[in-house]
């Protein structure tokens, strides 16, 4: 199981500790959960949209509310460091698409 987490797979509802730390530090977990709708869509629902990690970085910095019309608009997260954005985006993009 640890091997699959290192390769970026979620292993169900687990978030790797280094990613969970970034998500918590940057307040993502206040609105997003792994597999449940909260204020924003779940990480799995986002992954199912098929965004690339580069697209995800851009969407986190400059959200497009029309992409998720069933949810309140997300605030731009332009203050998050690029390195952290990239790590979170790569992880989200690696989640199962089905």
PDB file of C-alpha atoms in Angstrom:
ATOM      1  CA  UNK A   1       0.000   0.000   0.000  1.00  0.00           C
ATOM      2  CA  UNK A   2       2.798   2.441   0.812  1.00  0.00           C
ATOM      3  CA  UNK A   3       4.272   1.815  -2.641  1.00  0.00           C
ATOM      4  CA  UNK A   4       1.038   2.906  -4.333  1.00  0.00           C
ATOM      5  CA  UNK A   5       0.928   6.088  -2.238  1.00  0.00           C
ATOM      6  CA  UNK A   6       4.465   6.954  -3.301  1.00  0.00           C
ATOM      7  CA  UNK A   7       3.428   6.643  -6.930  1.00  0.00           C
ATOM      8  CA  UNK A   8       0.656   9.164  -6.328  1.00  0.00           C
ATOM      9  CA  UNK A   9      -2.304   6.824  -6.109  1.00  0.00           C
ATOM     10  CA  UNK A  10      -4.764   7.593  -3.375  1.00  0.00           C
ATOM     11  CA  UNK A  11      -5.370   4.056  -2.171  1.00  0.00           C
ATOM     12  CA  UNK A  12      -9.028   4.936  -1.636  1.00  0.00           C
ATOM     13  CA  UNK A  13      -9.699   7.714   0.823  1.00  0.00           C
ATOM     14  CA  UNK A  14      -6.170   8.220   2.159  1.00  0.00           C
ATOM     15  CA  UNK A  15      -4.214  11.374   1.496  1.00  0.00           C
ATOM     16  CA  UNK A  16      -0.412  11.006   1.689  1.00  0.00           C
ATOM     17  CA  UNK A  17       0.891  12.791   4.793  1.00  0.00           C
ATOM     18  CA  UNK A  18       3.091  15.284   2.916  1.00  0.00           C
ATOM     19  CA  UNK A  19       0.136  16.280   0.705  1.00  0.00           C
ATOM     20  CA  UNK A  20      -2.269  16.393   3.648  1.00  0.00           C
ATOM     21  CA  UNK A  21       0.123  18.780   5.384  1.00  0.00           C
ATOM     22  CA  UNK A  22       0.097  21.115   2.343  1.00  0.00           C
ATOM     23  CA  UNK A  23      -3.689  20.891   1.985  1.00  0.00           C
ATOM     24  CA  UNK A  24      -4.113  21.733   5.656  1.00  0.00           C
ATOM     25  CA  UNK A  25      -1.538  24.560   5.662  1.00  0.00           C
ATOM     26  CA  UNK A  26      -3.174  26.186   2.632  1.00  0.00           C
ATOM     27  CA  UNK A  27      -6.746  25.815   3.997  1.00  0.00           C
ATOM     28  CA  UNK A  28      -7.868  23.448   1.188  1.00  0.00           C
ATOM     29  CA  UNK A  29      -9.355  20.954   3.659  1.00  0.00           C
ATOM     30  CA  UNK A  30     -11.811  23.569   4.905  1.00  0.00           C
ATOM     31  CA  UNK A  31     -13.734  23.201   1.630  1.00  0.00           C
ATOM     32  CA  UNK A  32     -12.533  19.958   0.004  1.00  0.00           C
ATOM     33  CA  UNK A  33     -12.477  16.336   1.193  1.00  0.00           C
ATOM     34  CA  UNK A  34     -11.130  13.240  -0.528  1.00  0.00           C
ATOM     35  CA  UNK A  35     -14.402  11.641  -1.586  1.00  0.00           C
ATOM     36  CA  UNK A  36     -17.230  13.759  -0.150  1.00  0.00           C
ATOM     37  CA  UNK A  37     -18.849  16.982  -1.304  1.00  0.00           C
ATOM     38  CA  UNK A  38     -18.281  19.755   1.216  1.00  0.00           C
ATOM     39  CA  UNK A  39     -18.291  23.466   0.350  1.00  0.00           C
ATOM     40  CA  UNK A  40     -16.316  22.534  -2.774  1.00  0.00           C
ATOM     41  CA  UNK A  41     -16.110  19.352  -4.847  1.00  0.00           C
ATOM     42  CA  UNK A  42     -14.164  16.346  -3.562  1.00  0.00           C
ATOM     43  CA  UNK A  43     -10.611  15.777  -4.755  1.00  0.00           C
ATOM     44  CA  UNK A  44     -11.844  12.644  -6.559  1.00  0.00           C
ATOM     45  CA  UNK A  45     -14.556  14.644  -8.371  1.00  0.00           C
ATOM     46  CA  UNK A  46     -11.921  17.164  -9.451  1.00  0.00           C
ATOM     47  CA  UNK A  47      -9.645  14.361 -10.697  1.00  0.00           C
ATOM     48  CA  UNK A  48     -12.513  12.894 -12.735  1.00  0.00           C
ATOM     49  CA  UNK A  49     -12.618  16.105 -14.777  1.00  0.00           C
ATOM     50  CA  UNK A  50      -9.254  15.091 -16.248  1.00  0.00           C
ATOM     51  CA  UNK A  51      -7.388  18.344 -15.650  1.00  0.00           C
ATOM     52  CA  UNK A  52      -3.604  18.203 -16.067  1.00  0.00           C
ATOM     53  CA  UNK A  53      -1.438  19.247 -13.145  1.00  0.00           C
ATOM     54  CA  UNK A  54      -0.587  22.487 -14.997  1.00  0.00           C
ATOM     55  CA  UNK A  55      -4.290  23.228 -15.537  1.00  0.00           C
ATOM     56  CA  UNK A  56      -4.963  22.536 -11.852  1.00  0.00           C
ATOM     57  CA  UNK A  57      -2.229  24.962 -10.755  1.00  0.00           C
ATOM     58  CA  UNK A  58      -3.792  27.674 -12.917  1.00  0.00           C
ATOM     59  CA  UNK A  59      -7.326  26.879 -11.683  1.00  0.00           C
ATOM     60  CA  UNK A  60      -6.229  27.031  -8.046  1.00  0.00           C
ATOM     61  CA  UNK A  61      -4.561  30.402  -8.633  1.00  0.00           C
ATOM     62  CA  UNK A  62      -7.459  31.724 -10.725  1.00  0.00           C
ATOM     63  CA  UNK A  63     -10.621  29.632 -10.247  1.00  0.00           C
ATOM     64  CA  UNK A  64     -13.275  29.586 -12.974  1.00  0.00           C
ATOM     65  CA  UNK A  65     -16.638  29.481 -11.119  1.00  0.00           C
ATOM     66  CA  UNK A  66     -18.487  28.416 -14.289  1.00  0.00           C
ATOM     67  CA  UNK A  67     -16.574  25.094 -14.186  1.00  0.00           C
ATOM     68  CA  UNK A  68     -18.375  24.155 -10.953  1.00  0.00           C
ATOM     69  CA  UNK A  69     -21.709  25.961 -11.078  1.00  0.00           C
ATOM     70  CA  UNK A  70     -23.190  23.727  -8.333  1.00  0.00           C
ATOM     71  CA  UNK A  71     -20.716  25.120  -5.791  1.00  0.00           C
ATOM     72  CA  UNK A  72     -19.953  28.552  -4.325  1.00  0.00           C
ATOM     73  CA  UNK A  73     -17.054  30.280  -6.138  1.00  0.00           C
ATOM     74  CA  UNK A  74     -13.589  29.449  -4.822  1.00  0.00           C
ATOM     75  CA  UNK A  75     -11.365  32.335  -3.758  1.00  0.00           C
ATOM     76  CA  UNK A  76      -8.170  32.737  -5.807  1.00  0.00           C
ATOM     77  CA  UNK A  77      -5.258  31.073  -4.022  1.00  0.00           C
ATOM     78  CA  UNK A  78      -2.538  33.174  -5.689  1.00  0.00           C
ATOM     79  CA  UNK A  79      -0.617  33.470  -2.400  1.00  0.00           C
ATOM     80  CA  UNK A  80       0.208  29.733  -2.284  1.00  0.00           C
ATOM     81  CA  UNK A  81       3.826  29.004  -3.261  1.00  0.00           C
ATOM     82  CA  UNK A  82       4.229  27.534  -6.758  1.00  0.00           C
ATOM     83  CA  UNK A  83       6.157  24.518  -5.459  1.00  0.00           C
ATOM     84  CA  UNK A  84       3.306  23.680  -3.067  1.00  0.00           C
ATOM     85  CA  UNK A  85       0.671  24.257  -5.760  1.00  0.00           C
ATOM     86  CA  UNK A  86       2.527  21.925  -8.098  1.00  0.00           C
ATOM     87  CA  UNK A  87       2.802  19.166  -5.479  1.00  0.00           C
ATOM     88  CA  UNK A  88      -0.922  19.347  -4.693  1.00  0.00           C
ATOM     89  CA  UNK A  89      -1.873  19.533  -8.381  1.00  0.00           C
ATOM     90  CA  UNK A  90       0.280  16.533  -9.333  1.00  0.00           C
ATOM     91  CA  UNK A  91      -1.365  14.543  -6.536  1.00  0.00           C
ATOM     92  CA  UNK A  92      -4.926  15.522  -7.566  1.00  0.00           C
ATOM     93  CA  UNK A  93      -4.169  14.757 -11.224  1.00  0.00           C
ATOM     94  CA  UNK A  94      -2.864  11.307 -10.193  1.00  0.00           C
ATOM     95  CA  UNK A  95      -6.104  10.269  -8.473  1.00  0.00           C
ATOM     96  CA  UNK A  96      -8.367   7.646 -10.100  1.00  0.00           C
ATOM     97  CA  UNK A  97     -10.547   9.051 -12.867  1.00  0.00           C
ATOM     98  CA  UNK A  98     -13.371   6.550 -12.314  1.00  0.00           C
TER      99      UNK A  98
END
